[in-house]
Coordinates of C-alpha atoms and ligand atoms in Angstrom, one line a residue:
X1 CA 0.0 0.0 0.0
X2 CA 1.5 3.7 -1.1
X3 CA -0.5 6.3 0.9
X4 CA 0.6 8.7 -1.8
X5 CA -1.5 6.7 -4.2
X6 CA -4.3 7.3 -1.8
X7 CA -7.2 9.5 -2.4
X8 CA -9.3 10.0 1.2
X9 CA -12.9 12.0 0.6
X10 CA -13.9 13.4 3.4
X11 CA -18.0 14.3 2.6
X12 CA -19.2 16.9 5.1
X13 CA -22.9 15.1 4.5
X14 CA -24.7 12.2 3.7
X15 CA -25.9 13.9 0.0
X16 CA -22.0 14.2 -0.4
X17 CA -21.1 10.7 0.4
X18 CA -24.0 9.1 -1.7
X19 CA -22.7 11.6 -5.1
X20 CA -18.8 10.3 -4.0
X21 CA -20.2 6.3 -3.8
X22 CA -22.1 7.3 -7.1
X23 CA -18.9 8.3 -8.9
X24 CA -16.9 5.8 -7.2
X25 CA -17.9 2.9 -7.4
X26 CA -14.7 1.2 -6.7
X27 CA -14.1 3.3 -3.4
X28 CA -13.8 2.2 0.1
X29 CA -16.1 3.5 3.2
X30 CA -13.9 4.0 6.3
X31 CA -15.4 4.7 9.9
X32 CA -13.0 4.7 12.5
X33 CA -10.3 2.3 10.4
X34 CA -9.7 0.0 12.8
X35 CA -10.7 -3.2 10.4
X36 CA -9.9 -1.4 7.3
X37 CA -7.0 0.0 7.7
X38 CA -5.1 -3.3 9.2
X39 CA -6.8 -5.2 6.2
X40 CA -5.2 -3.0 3.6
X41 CA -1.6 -2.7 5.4
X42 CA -1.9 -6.6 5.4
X43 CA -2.8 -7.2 1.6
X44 CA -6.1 -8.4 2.1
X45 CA -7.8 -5.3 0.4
X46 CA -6.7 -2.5 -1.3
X47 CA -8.1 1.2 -2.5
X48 CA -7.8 3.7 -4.6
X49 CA -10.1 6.2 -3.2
X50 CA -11.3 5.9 0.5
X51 CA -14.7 7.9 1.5
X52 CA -14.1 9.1 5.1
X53 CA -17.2 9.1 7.0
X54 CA -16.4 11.3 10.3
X55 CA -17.5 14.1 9.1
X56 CA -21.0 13.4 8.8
X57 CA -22.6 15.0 11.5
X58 CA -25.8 12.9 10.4
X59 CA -24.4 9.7 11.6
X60 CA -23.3 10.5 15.4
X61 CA -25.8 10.6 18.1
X62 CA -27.7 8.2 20.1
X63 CA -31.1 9.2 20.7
X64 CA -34.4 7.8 22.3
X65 CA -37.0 7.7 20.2
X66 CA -40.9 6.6 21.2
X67 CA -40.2 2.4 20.8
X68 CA -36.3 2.5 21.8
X69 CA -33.0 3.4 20.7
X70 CA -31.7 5.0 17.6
X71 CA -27.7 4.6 17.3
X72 CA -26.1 6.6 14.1
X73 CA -23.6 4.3 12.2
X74 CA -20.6 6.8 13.7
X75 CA -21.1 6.1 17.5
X76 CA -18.1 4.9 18.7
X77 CA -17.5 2.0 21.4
X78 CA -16.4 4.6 24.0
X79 CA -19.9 6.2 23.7
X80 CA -21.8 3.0 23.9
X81 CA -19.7 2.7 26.9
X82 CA -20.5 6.1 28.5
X83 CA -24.4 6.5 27.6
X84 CA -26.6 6.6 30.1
X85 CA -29.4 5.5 27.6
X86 CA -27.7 2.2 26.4
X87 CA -26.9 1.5 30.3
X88 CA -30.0 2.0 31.2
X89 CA -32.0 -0.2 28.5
X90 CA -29.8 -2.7 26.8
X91 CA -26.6 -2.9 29.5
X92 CA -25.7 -6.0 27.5
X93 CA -24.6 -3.7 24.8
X94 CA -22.3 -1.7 26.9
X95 CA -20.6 -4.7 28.6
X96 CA -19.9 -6.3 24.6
X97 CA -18.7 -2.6 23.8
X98 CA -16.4 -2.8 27.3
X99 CA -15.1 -6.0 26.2
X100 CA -13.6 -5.0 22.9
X101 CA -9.9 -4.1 22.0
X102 CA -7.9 -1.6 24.2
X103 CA -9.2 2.0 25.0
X104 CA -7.2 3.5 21.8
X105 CA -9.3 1.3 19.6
X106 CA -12.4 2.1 21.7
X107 CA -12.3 5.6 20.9
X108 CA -12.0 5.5 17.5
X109 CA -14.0 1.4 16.4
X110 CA -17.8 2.5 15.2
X111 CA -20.8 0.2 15.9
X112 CA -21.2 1.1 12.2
X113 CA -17.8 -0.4 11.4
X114 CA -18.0 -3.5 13.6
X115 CA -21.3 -4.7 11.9
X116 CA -20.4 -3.5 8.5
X117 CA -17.3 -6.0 9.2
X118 CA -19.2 -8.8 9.6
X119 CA -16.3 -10.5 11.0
X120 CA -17.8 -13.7 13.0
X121 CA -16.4 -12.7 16.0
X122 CA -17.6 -9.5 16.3
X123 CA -18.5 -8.2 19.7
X124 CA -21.7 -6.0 19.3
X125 CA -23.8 -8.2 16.5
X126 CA -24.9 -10.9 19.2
X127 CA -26.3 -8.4 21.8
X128 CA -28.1 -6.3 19.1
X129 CA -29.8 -9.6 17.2
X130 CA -31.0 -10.7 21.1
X131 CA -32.2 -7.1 21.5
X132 CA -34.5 -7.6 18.0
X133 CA -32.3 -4.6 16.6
X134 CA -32.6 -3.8 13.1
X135 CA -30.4 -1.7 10.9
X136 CA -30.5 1.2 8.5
X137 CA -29.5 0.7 4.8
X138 CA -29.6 4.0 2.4
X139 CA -28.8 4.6 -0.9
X140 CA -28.9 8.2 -2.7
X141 CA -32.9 7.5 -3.1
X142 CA -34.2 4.9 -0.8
X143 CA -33.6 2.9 2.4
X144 CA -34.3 -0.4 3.6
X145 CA -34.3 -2.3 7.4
X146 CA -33.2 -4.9 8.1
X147 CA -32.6 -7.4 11.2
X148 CA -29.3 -8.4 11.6
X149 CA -29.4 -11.8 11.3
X150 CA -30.6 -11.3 7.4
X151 CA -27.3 -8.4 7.3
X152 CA -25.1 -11.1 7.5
X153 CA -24.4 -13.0 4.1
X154 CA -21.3 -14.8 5.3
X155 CA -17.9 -14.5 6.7
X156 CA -16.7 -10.4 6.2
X157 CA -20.0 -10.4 3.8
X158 CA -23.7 -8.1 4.3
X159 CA -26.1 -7.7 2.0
X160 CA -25.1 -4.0 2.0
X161 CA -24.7 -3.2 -1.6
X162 CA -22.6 -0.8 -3.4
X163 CA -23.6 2.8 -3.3
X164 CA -25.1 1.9 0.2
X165 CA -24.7 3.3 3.4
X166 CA -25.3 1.5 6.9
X167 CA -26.8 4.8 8.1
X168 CA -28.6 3.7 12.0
X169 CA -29.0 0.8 14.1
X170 CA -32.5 0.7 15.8
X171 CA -33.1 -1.1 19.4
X172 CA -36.8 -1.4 20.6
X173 CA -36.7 -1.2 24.5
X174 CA -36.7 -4.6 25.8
X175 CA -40.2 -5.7 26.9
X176 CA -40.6 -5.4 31.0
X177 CA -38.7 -8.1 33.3
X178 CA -36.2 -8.8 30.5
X179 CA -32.6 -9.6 30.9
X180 CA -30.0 -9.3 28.5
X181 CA -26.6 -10.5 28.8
X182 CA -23.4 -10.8 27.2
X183 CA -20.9 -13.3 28.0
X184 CA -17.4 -13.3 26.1
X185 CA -14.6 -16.2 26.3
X186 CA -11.1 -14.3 24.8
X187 CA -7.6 -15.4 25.2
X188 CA -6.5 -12.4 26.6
X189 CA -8.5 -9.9 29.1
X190 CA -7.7 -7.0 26.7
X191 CA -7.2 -6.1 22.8
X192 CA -8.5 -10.2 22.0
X193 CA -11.2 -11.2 19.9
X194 CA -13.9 -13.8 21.3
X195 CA -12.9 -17.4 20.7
X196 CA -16.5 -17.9 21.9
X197 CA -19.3 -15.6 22.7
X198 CA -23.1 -15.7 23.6
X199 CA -25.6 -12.9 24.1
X200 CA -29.3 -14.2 26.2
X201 CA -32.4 -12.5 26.4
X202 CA -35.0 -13.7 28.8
X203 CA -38.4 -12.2 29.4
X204 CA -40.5 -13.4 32.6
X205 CA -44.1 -13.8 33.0
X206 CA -46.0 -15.0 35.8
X207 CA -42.8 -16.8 37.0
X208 CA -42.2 -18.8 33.6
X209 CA -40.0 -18.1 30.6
X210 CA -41.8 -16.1 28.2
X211 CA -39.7 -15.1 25.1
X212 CA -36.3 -16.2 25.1
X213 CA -33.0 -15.7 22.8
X214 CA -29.9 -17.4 22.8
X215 CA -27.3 -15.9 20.2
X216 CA -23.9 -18.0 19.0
X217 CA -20.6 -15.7 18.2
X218 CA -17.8 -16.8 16.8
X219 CA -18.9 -20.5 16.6
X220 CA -20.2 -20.0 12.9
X221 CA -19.6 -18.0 9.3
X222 CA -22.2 -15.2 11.0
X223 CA -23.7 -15.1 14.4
X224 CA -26.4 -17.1 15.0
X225 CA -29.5 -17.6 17.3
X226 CA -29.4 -21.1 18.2
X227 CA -33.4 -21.8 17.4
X228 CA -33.9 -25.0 18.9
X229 CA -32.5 -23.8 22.4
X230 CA -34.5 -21.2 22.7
X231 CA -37.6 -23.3 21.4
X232 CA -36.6 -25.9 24.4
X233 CA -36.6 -22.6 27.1
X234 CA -40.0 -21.1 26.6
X235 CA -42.9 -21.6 28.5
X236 CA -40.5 -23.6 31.1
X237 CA -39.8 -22.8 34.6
X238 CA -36.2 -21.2 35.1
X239 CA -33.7 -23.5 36.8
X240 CA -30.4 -24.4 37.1
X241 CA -30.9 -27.6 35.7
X242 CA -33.2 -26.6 33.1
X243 CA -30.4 -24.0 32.2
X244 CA -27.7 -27.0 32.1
X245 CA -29.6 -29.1 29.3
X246 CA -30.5 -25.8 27.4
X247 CA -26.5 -25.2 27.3
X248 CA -26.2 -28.6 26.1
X249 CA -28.5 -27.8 23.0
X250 CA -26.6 -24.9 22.3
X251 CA -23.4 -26.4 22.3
X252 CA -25.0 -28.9 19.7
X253 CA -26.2 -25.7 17.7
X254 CA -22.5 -24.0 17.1
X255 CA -20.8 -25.2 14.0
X256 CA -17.6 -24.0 14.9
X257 CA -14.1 -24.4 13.0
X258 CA -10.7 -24.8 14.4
X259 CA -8.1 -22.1 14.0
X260 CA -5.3 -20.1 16.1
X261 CA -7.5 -19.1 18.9
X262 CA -9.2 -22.6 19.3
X263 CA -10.7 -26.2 18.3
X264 CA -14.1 -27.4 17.7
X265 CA -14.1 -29.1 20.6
X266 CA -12.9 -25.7 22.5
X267 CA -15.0 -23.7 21.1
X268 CA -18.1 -26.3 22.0
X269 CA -17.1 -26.4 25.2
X270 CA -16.9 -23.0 25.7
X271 CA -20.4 -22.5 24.3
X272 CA -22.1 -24.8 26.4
X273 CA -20.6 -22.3 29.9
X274 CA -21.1 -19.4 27.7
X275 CA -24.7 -20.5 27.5
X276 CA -25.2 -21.3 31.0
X277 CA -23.8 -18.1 32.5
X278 CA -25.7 -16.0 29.7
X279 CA -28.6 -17.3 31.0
X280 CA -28.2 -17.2 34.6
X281 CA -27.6 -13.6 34.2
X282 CA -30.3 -12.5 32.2
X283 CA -32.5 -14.0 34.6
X284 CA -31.1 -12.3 37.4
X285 CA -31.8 -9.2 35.4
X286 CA -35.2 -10.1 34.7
X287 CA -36.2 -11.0 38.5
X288 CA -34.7 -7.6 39.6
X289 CA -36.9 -5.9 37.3
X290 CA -40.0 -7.7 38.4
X291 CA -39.5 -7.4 42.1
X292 CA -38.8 -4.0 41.2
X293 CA -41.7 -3.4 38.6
X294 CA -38.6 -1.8 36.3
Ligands
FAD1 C1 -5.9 -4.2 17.9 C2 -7.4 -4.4 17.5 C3 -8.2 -5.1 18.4 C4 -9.5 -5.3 18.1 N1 -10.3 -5.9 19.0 C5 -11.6 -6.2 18.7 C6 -12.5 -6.8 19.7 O1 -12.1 -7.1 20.8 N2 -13.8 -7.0 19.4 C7 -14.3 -6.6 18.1 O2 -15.5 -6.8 17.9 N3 -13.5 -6.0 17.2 C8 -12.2 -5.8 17.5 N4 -11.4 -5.2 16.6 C9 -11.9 -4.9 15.2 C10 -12.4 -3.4 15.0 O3 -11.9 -2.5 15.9 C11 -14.0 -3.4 15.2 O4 -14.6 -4.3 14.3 C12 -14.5 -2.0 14.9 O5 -15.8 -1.8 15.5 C13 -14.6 -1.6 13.4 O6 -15.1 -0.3 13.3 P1 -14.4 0.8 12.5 O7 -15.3 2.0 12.6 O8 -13.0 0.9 12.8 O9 -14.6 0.2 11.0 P2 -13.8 0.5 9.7 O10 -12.5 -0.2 9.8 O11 -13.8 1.9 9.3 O12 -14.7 -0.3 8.6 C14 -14.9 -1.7 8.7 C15 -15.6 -2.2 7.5 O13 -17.0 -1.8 7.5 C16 -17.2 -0.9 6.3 N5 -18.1 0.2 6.9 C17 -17.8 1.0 8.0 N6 -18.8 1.8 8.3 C18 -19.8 1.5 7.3 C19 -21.1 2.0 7.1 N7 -21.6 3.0 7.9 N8 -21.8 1.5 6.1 C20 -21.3 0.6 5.3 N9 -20.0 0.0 5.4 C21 -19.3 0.5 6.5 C22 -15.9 -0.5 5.8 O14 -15.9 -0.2 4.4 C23 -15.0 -1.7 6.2 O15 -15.2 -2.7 5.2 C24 -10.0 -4.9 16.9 C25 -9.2 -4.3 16.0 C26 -7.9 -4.0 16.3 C27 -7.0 -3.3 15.3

């Protein structure tokens, strides 16, 4: 890569951005770099001309809204971290944001970027799909949303197409006594990808389970919500054991591969405890809220 070869466009609005991707069609989008950048410095992409997002005032912000939370494409992990909206409603997604890479990396890795990535591992995409979050596409003349599990097209694939932007993520405010939580299994407590990860949602009513989530990361080409376990959860009574055969079905449910950071077998392992804790926690959560009436 020669930087001098380099053209960076730095679009002061989304108008401006959708005209560059229009006469570009072979540029690049960068966020905060993080995943880009190292990909092109190793080879595995390269680019010509490079549309800068950070200037778009458009894409920053997180804001309530009447059904939940509306997070622009720019908002960095630091300010997931620090907003007192996301700790408040979906906690889950601060701890997965708390979890990721070192503080440097934090300040400048967007939620945009780490979805937009698609990189199995990720560490926000399995708390937002357990939250029902959808996402923002837009193009110069339309938009589209779509959940995150239909995003993902494969390993480092979306269905985001060219000339498209991945403008918002949306996150309806969790139904009352829900938990979500976010458990992460690295080989390092800092700047380490999950070898294994699992985000849970649990909703309570009248003592039983009544909608439930169980989300896979890292054990699959995408993230995925392991169907049957949740299927098995609802409608029961929550218990240890009931929690301990559930964790068994997930482990079943994660098609993992071996590499660097871990086997199959690891990885399997890992999901079954990932799964157990996941759920233990979100229930906590969910009984506090109902003794507390939120
Ligand atoms: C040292 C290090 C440690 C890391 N640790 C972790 C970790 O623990 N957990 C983790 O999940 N990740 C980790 N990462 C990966 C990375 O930091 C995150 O995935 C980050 O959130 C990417 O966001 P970004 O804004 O930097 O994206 P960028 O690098 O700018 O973009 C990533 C990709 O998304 C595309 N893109 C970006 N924004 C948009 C948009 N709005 N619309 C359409 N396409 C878009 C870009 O074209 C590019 O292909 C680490 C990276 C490094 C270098």
């Amino acid at each position: 890569m020669i930087l001098s070869e380099i053209r960076l466009h730095s679009p002061q609005s989304l108008a401006e951005a959708f005209k560059l991707l229009e006469e570009l069609k072979e540029a690049r989008i960068a966020a905060g770099g993080t995943d880009l950048f190292v990909d092109m410095k190793q080879g595995l992409i390269e680019a010509r001309d490079i549309i800068s997002l950070q200037k778009i005032e458009d894409l920053r912000g997180i804001g309530k809204e009447d059904k939940g939370i509306r997070i622009g494409a720019m908002v960095t992990a630091q300010e997931i971290i620090s907003s007192s909206l996301i700790n408040q409603h979906i906690p889950a997604l601060a701890d997965a944001a708390r979890s990721m890479a070192s503080c440097q990396i934090r300040s400048m890795a967007t939620i945009g970027g780490n979805i937009s990535s698609a990189v199995p591992s990720a560490d926000l995409p399995p708390s937002l799909i357990a939250a029902d979050a959808t996402v923002e596409l837009r193009c110069s003349e339309s938009f589209r949303e779509v959940t995150l599990t239909k995003l993902f097209a494969g390993p480092r694939e979306t269905i985001c197409q060219t000339g498209e932007l991945l403008t918002f993520i949306f996150v309806p405010f969790p139904p009352p006594n829900t938990g979500i939580s976010y458990q992460k299994f690295a080989l390092r407590e800092a700047n380490a990808l999950a070898v294994a990860s699992v985000a849970s949602r649990l909703t309570l009513k009248d003592g039983k389970i009544d909608r439930v989530a169980v989300v896979l990361g890292a054990v699959a080409p995408t993230p995925i919500e392991a169907l049957k376990t949740s299927e098995f959860l609802s409608g029961k009574e929550p218990s240890q054991s009931l929690f301990e055969e559930a964790s068994l079905m997930a482990k079943k449910e994660a098609k993992p591969i071996s590499d660097i950071r871990g086997s199959i077998w690891y990885r399997k392992e890992l999901i079954s405890i990932l799964t157990r804790r996941a759920l233990t926690e979100a229930l906590l959560q969910a009984q506090r809220k109902s003794r507390t009436k939120e």
